[in-house]
mmCIF file of C-alpha atoms in Angstrom:
data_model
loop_
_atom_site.group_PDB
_atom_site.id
_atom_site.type_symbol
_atom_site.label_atom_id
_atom_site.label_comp_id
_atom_site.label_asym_id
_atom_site.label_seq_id
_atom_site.Cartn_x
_atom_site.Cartn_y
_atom_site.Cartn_z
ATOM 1 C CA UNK A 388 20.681 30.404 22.828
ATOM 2 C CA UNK A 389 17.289 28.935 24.485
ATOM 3 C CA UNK A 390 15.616 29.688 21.723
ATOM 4 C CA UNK A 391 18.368 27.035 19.633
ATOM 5 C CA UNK A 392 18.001 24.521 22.653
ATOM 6 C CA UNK A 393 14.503 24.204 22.281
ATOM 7 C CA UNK A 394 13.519 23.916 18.613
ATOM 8 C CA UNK A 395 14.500 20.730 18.064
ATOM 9 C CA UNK A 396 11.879 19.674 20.459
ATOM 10 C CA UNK A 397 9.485 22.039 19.449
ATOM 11 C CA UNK A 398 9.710 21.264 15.836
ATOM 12 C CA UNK A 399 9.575 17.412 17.225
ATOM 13 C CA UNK A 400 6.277 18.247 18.824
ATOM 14 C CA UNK A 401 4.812 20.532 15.987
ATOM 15 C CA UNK A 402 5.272 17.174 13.256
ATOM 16 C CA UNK A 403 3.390 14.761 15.711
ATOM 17 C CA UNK A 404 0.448 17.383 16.173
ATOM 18 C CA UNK A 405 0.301 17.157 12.345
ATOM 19 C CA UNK A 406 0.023 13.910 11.882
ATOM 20 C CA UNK A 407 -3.053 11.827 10.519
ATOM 21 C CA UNK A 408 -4.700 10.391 13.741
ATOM 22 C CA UNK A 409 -6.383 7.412 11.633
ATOM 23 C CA UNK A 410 -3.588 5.229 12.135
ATOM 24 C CA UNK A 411 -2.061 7.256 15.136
ATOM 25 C CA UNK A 412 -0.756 4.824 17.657
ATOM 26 C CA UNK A 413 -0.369 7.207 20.164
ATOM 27 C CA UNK A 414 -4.057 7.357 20.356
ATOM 28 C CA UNK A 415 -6.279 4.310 21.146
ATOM 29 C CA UNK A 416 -9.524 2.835 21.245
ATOM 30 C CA UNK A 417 -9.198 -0.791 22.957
ATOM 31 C CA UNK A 418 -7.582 -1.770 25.849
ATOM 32 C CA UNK A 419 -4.284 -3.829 24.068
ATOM 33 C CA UNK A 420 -4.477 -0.717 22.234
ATOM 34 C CA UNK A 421 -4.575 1.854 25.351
ATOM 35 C CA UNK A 422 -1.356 -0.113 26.874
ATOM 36 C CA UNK A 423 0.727 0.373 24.227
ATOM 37 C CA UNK A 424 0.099 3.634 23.898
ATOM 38 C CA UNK A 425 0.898 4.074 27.314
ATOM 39 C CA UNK A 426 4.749 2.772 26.142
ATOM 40 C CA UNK A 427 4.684 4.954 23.150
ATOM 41 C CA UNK A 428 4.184 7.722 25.246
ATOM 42 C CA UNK A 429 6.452 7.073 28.143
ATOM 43 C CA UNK A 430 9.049 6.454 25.379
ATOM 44 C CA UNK A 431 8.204 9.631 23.316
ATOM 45 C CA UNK A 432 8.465 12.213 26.380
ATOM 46 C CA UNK A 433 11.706 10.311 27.859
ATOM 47 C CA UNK A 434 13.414 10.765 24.073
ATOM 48 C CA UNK A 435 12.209 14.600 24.474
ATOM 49 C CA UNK A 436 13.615 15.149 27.906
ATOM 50 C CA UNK A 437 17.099 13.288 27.198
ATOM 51 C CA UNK A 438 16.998 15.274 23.887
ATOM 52 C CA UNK A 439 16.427 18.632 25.341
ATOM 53 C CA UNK A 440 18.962 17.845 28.158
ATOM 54 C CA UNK A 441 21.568 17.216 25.561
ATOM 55 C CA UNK A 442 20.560 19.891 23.189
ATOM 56 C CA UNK A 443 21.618 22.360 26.670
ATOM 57 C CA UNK A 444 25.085 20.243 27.300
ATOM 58 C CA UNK A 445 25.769 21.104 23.680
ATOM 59 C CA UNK A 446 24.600 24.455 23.586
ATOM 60 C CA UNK A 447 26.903 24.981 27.498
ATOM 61 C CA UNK A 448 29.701 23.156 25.296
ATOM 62 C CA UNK A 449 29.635 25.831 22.552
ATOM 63 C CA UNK A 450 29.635 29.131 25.049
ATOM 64 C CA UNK A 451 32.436 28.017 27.497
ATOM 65 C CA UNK A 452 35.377 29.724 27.007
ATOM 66 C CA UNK A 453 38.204 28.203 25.381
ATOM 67 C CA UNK A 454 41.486 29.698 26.360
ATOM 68 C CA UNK A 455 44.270 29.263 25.164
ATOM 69 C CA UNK A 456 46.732 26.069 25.266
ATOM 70 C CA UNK A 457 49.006 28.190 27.689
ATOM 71 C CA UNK A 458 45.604 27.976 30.390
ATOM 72 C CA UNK A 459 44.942 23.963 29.717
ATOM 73 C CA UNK A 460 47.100 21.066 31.068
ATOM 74 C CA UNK A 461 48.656 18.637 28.500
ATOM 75 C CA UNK A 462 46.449 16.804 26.359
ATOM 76 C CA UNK A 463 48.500 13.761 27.157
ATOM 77 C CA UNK A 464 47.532 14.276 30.831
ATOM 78 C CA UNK A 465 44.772 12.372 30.794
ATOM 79 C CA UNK A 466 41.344 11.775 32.922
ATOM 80 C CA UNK A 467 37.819 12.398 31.849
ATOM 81 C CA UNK A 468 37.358 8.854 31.501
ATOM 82 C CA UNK A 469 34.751 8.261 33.915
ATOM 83 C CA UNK A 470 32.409 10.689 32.467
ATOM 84 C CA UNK A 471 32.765 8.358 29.290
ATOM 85 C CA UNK A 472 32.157 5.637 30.869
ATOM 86 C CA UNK A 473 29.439 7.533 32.570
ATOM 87 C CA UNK A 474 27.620 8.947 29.679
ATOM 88 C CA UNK A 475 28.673 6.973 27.391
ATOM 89 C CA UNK A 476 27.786 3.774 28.594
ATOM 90 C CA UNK A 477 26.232 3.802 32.221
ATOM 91 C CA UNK A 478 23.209 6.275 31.390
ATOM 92 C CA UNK A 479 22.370 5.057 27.816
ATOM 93 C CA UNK A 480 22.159 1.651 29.414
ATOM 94 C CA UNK A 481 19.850 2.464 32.111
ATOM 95 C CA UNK A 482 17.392 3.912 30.044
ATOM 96 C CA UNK A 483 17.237 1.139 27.418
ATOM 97 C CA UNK A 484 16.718 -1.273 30.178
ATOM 98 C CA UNK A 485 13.948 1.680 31.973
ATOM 99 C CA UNK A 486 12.314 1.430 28.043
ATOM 100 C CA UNK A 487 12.555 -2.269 27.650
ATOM 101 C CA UNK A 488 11.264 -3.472 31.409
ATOM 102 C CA UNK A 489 8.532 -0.878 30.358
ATOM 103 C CA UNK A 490 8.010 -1.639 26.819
ATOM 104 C CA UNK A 491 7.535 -5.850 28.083
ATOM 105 C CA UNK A 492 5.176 -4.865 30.953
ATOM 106 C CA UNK A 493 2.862 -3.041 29.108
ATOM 107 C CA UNK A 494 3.549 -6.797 26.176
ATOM 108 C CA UNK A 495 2.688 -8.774 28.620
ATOM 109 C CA UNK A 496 -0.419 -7.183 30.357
ATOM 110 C CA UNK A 497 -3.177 -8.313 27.152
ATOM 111 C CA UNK A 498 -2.954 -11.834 25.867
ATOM 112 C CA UNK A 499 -3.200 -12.133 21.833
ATOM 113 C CA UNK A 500 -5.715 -13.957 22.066
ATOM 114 C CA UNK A 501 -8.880 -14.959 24.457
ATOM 115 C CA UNK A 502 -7.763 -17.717 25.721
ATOM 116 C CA UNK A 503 -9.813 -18.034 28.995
ATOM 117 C CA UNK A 504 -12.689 -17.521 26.845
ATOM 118 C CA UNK A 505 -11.909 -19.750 23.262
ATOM 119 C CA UNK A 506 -9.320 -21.851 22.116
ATOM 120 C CA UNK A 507 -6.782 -20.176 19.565
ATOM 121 C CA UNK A 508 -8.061 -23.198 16.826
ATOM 122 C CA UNK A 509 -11.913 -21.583 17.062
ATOM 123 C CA UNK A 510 -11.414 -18.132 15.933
ATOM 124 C CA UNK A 511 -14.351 -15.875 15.370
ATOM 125 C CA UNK A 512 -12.705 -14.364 12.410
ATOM 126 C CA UNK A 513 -10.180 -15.465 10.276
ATOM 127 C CA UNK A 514 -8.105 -12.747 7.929
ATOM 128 C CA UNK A 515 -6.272 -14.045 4.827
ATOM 129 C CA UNK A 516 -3.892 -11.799 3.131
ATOM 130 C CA UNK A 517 -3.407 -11.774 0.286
ATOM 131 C CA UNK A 518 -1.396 -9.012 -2.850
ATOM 132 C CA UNK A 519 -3.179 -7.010 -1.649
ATOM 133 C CA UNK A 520 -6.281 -7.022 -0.745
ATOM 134 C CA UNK A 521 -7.323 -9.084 2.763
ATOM 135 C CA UNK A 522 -10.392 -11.792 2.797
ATOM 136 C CA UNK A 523 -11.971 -11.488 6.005
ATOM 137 C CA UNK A 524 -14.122 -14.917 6.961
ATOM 138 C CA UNK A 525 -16.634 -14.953 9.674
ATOM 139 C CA UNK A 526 -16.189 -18.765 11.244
ATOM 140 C CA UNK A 527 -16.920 -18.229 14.583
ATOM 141 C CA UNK A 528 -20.666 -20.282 15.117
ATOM 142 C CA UNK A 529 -22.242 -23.182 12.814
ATOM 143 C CA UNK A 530 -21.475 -23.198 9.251
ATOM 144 C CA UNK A 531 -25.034 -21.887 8.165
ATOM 145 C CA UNK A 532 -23.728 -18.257 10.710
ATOM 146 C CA UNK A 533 -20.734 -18.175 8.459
ATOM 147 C CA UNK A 534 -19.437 -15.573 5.567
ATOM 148 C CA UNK A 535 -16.680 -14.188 3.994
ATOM 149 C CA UNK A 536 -16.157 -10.227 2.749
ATOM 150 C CA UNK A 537 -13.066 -8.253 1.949
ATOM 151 C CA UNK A 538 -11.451 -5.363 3.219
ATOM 152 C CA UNK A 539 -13.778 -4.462 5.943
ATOM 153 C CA UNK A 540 -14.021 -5.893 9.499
ATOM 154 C CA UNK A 541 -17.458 -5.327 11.445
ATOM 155 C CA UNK A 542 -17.233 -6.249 15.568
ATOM 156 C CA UNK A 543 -19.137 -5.242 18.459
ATOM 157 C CA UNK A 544 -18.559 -2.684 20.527
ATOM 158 C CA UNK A 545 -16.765 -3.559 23.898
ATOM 159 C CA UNK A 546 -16.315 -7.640 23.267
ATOM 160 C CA UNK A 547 -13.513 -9.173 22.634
ATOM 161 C CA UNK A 548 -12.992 -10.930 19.321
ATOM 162 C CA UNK A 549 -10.348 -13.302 17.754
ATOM 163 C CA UNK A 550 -8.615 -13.318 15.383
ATOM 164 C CA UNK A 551 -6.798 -16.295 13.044
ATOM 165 C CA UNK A 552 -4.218 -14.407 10.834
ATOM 166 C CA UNK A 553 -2.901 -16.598 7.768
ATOM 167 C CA UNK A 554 -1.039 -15.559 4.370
ATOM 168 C CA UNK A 555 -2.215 -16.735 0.698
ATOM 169 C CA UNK A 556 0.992 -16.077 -1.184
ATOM 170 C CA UNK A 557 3.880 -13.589 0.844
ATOM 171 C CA UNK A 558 4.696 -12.499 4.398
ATOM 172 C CA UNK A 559 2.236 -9.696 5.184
ATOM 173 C CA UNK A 560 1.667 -8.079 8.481
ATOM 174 C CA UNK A 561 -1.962 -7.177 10.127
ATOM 175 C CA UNK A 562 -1.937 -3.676 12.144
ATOM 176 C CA UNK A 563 -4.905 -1.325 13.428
ATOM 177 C CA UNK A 564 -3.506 0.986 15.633
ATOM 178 C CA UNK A 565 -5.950 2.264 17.694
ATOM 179 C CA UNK A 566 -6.807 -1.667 18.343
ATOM 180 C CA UNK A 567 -3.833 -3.377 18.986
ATOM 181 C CA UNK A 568 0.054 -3.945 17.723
ATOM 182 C CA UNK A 569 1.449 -5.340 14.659
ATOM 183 C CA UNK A 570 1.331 -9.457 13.829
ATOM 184 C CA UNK A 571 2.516 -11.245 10.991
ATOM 185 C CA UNK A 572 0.716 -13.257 8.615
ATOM 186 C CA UNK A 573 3.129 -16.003 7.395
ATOM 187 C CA UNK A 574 2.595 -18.249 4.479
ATOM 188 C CA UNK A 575 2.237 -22.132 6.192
ATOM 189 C CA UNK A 576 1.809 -20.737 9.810
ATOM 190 C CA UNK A 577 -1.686 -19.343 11.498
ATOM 191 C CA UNK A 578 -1.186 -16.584 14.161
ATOM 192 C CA UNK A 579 -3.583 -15.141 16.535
ATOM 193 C CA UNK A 580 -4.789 -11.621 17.913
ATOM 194 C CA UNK A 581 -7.262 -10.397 19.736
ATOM 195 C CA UNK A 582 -8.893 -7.262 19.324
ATOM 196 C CA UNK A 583 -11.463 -5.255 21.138
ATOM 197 C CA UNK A 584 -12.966 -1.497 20.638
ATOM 198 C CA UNK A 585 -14.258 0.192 23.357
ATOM 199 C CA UNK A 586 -16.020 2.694 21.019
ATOM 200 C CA UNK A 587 -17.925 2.945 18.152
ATOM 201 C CA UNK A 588 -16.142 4.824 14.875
ATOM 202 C CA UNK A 589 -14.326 3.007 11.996
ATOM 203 C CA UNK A 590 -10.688 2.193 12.385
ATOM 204 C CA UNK A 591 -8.550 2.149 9.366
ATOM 205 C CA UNK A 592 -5.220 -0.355 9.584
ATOM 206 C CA UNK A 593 -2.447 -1.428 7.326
ATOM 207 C CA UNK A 594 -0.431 -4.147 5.994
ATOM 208 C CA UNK A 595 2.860 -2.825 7.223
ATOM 209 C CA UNK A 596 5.173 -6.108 5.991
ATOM 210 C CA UNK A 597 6.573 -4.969 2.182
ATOM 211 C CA UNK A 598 4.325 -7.489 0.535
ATOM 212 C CA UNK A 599 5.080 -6.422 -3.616
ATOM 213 C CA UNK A 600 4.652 -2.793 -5.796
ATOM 214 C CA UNK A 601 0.581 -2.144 -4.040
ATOM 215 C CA UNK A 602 1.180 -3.238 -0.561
ATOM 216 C CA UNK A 603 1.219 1.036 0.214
ATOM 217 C CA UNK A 604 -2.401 0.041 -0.760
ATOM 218 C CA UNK A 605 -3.805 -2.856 1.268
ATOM 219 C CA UNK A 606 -5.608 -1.214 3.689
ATOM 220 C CA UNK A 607 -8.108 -2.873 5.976
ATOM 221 C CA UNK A 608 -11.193 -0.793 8.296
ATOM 222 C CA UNK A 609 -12.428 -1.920 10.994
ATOM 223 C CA UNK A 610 -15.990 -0.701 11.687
ATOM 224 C CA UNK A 611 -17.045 -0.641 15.448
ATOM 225 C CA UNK A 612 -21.091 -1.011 16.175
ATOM 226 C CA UNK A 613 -22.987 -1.124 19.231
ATOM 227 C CA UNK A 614 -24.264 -4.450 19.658
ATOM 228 C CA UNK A 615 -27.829 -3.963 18.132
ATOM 229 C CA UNK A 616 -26.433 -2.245 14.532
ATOM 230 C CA UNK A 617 -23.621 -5.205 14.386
ATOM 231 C CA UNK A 618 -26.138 -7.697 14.761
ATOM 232 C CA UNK A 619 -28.139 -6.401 12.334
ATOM 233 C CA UNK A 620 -25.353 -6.012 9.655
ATOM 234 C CA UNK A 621 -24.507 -9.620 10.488
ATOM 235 C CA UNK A 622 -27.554 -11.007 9.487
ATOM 236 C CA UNK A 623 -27.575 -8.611 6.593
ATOM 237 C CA UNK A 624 -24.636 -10.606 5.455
ATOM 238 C CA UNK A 625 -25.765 -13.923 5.783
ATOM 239 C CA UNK A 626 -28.175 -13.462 3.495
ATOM 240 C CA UNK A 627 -27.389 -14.111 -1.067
ATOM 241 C CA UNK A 628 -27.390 -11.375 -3.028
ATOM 242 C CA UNK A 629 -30.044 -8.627 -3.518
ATOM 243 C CA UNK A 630 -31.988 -9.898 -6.728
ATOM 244 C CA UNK A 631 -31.957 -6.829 -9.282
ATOM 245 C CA UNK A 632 -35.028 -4.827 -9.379
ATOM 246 C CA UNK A 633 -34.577 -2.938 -12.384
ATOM 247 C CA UNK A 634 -34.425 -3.794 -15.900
ATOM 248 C CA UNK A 635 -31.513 -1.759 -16.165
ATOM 249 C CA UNK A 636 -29.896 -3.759 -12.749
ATOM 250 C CA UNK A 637 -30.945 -7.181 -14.639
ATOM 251 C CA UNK A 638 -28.853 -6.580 -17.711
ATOM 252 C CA UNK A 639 -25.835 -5.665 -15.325
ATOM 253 C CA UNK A 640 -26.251 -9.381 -13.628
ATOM 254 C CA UNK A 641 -26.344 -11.059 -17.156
ATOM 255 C CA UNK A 642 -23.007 -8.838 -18.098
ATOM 256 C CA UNK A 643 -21.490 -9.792 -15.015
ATOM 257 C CA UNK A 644 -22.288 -13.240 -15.407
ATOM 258 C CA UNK A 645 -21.085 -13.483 -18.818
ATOM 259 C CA UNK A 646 -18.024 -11.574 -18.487
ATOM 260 C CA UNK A 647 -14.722 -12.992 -17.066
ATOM 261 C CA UNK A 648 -15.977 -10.962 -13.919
ATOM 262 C CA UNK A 649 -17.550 -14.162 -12.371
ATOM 263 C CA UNK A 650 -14.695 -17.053 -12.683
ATOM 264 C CA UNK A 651 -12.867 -14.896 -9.612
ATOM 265 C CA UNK A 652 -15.228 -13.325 -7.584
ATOM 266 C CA UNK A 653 -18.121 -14.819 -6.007
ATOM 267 C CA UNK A 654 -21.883 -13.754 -5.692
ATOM 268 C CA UNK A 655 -23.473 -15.683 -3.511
ATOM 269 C CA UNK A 656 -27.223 -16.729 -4.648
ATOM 270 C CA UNK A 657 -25.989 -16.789 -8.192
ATOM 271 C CA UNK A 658 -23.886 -18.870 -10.503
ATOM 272 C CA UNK A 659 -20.960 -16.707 -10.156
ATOM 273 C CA UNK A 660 -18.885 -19.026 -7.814
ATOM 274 C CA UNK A 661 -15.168 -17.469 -8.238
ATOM 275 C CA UNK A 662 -13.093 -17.378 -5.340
ATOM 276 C CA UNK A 663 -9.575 -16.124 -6.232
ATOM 277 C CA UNK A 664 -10.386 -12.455 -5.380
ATOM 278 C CA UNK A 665 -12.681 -10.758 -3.332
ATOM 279 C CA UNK A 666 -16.653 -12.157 -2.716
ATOM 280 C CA UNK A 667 -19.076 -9.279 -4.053
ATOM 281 C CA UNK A 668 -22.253 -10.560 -2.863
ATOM 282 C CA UNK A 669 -22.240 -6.967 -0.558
ATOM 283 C CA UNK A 670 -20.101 -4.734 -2.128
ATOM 284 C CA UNK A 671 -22.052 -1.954 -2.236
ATOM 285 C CA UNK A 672 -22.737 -2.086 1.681
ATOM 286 C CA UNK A 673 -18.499 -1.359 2.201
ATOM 287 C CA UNK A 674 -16.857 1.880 2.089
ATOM 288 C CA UNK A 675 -14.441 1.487 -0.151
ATOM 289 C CA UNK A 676 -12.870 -0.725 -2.915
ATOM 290 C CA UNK A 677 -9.368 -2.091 -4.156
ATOM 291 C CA UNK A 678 -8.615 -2.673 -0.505
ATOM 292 C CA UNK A 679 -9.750 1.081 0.395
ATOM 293 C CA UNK A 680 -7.588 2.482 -2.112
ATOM 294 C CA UNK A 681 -10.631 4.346 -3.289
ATOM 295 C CA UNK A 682 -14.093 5.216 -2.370
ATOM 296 C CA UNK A 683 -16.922 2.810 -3.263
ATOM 297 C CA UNK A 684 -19.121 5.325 -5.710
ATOM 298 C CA UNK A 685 -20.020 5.037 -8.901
ATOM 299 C CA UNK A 686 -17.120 7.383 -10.911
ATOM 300 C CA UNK A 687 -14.696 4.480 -8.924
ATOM 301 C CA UNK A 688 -16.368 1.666 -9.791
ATOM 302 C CA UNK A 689 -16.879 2.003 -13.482
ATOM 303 C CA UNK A 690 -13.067 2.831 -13.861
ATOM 304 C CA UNK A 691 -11.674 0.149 -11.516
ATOM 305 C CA UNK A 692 -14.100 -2.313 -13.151
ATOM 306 C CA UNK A 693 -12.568 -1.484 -16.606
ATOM 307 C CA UNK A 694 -9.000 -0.259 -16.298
ATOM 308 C CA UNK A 695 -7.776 -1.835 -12.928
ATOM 309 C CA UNK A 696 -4.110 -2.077 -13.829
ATOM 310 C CA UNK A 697 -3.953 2.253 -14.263
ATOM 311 C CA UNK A 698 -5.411 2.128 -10.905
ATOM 312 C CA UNK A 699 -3.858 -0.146 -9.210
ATOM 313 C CA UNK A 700 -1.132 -1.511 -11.493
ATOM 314 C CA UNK A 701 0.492 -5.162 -10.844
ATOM 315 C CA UNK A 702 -3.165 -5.914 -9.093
ATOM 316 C CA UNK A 703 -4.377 -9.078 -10.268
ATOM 317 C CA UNK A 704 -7.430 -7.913 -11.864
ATOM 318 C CA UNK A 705 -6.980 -7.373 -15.368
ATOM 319 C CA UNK A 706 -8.381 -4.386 -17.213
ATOM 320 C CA UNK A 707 -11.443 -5.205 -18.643
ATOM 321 C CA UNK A 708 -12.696 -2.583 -21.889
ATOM 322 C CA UNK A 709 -14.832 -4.935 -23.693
ATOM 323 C CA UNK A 710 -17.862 -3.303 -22.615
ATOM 324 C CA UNK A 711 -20.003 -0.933 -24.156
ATOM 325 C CA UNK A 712 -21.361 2.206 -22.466
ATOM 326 C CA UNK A 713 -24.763 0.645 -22.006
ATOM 327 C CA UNK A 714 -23.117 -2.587 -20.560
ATOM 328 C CA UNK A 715 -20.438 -1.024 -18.121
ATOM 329 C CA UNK A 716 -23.039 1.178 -16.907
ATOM 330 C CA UNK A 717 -26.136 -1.657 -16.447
ATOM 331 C CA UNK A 718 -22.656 -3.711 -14.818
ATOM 332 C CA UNK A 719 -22.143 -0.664 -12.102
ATOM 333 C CA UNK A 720 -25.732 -0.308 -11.601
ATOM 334 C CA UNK A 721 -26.172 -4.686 -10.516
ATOM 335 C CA UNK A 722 -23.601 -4.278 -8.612
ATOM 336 C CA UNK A 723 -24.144 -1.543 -6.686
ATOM 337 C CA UNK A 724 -27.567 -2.465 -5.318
ATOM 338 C CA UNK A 725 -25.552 -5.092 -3.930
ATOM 339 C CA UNK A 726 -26.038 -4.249 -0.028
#
């Protein structure tokens, strides 16, 4: 009978030590981050103990001996009513209001934003979302210290940075876990968040509002650097794209340029001034592409580049298959020695 008590808990406990930490809120790496983990987990072991405690009032429930109707008063009798009222209504309540004083103390001990520090209208980064993919603009400084990527966040380690969160089209939602909670992005309204990692490592997040048939695949990362290495990948960014340096590299600008490839995207220090979809000027320096649906290497490239829609179908991008062997490959090569 133990043994039946306890393996709902245990099988409880067995799932969560399976899961995929990457996006496990449990555990964090910032301080807004660290607090509400500290709910979660005050929540999680109070819905194991009140589970295990009525697991054993069932399982005492099932073993009593019944009798007979000769050895019980009248059903019509009455009573019991106060231990409805009590566990029915009197405990359930007090731990809901136990979680939700908790659950707003731990709210209420980060603001979303800096706001000693900065003004919510002078973020340092602003994040549109779009389906689905996210465009990720450095503002924060003078215009000539600005940039846009996609799909890839870069901060310091252990400062606080700000966030502007807007929409392009639908309602999505901005989470990294192991950074801080969940915050729309609404089309017409601006939102703001503030996120900080106190170590180095890459955090991957999510778009977690149903945003169309991909948003399972609109994932963001938010790489972590000591202050030195983020510095340096900042500058890195400012600068136009890597000119090619093969022949091979040169032929892949001219297809690139010629294709429909640069009406949408953008490559900064050339003529290719799209900017419906994401800017490649350093694609090859992020990890992973179709907002980290897959990994950034070649095999990925060359088929994203030319059938998009059987990767990624309802995407935006169209497929592209009017390149030859010699092109698509000279196309992958330009871009990437992006970096």
């Amino acid at each position: 009978m133990k043994i039946r008590v306890l393996l709902p808990s245990v099988c409880t406990l067995l799932l969560l030590s399976g899961c995929d930490r990457k996006q496990a809120f449990l555990y964090s790496a910032g301080p807004a981050a660290d607090k509400l983990a500290s709910v979660s987990w005050f929540a999680l072991i109070l819905f194991l103990v009140v589970s295990v405690i009525m697991w054993v009032l069932v399982a005492w429930a099932a073993s009593r001996k019944r009798g007979s109707f000769d050895s019980h008063e009248p059903v019509d009798i009455g009573g019991g009513q106060a231990w409805i009222a009590i566990g029915g209504f009197g405990i359930p309540l007090i731990i809901l209001t136990v979680v939700f004083v908790v659950g707003l103390t731990g709210m209420s001990a980060f603001p979303m934003h800096d706001q000693a520090a900065e003004s919510p209208s002078t973020p340092d980064i602003r994040i549109v979302g779009h389906q689905w993919w996210w465009e990720v603009k450095y503002v924060g400084g003078p215009v000539d210290q600005q940039f846009t990527t996609a799909n890839e966040i870069h901060i310091p380690v252990g400062r606080p940075v700000n966030l502007e969160l807007q929409s392009g089209d639908v309602i999505h939602s901005f989470w990294v876990p192991k950074l801080q909670g969940k915050m729309d992005l609404v089309p017409g309204y601006t939102n703001h968040l503030r996120i900080q990692a106190d170590h180095a490592g890459t955090y991957r997040g999510q778009c977690t509002q149903y945003c169309g048939a991909q948003h399972a695949h609109m994932a963001i990362i938010v790489v972590a650097q000591e202050p030195d290495e983020y510095e340096a990948w900042r500058q890195n960014q400012l600068k136009p794209a890597s000119p090619p340096t093969t022949a091979e590299e040169a032929h892949g600008q001219e297809v690139f340029l010629s294709a429909p490839c640069s009406n949408c995207h953008m490559v900064r220090g050339t003529l290719a001034g799209g900017t419906v979809a994401p800017d490649l000027t350093h694609i090859a320096s992020r990890q992973g592409i179709a907002a980290n649906t897959y990994k950034n290497d070649q095999a990925n490239l060359e088929a994203w580049v030319t059938h998009a829609q059987s990767m990624k179908p309802e995407v935006a991008m169209p497929n592209i298959t009017q390149f030859s062997g010699v092109e698509l490959r000279a196309l992958v090569a330009y871009l990437r020695q992006l970096k």
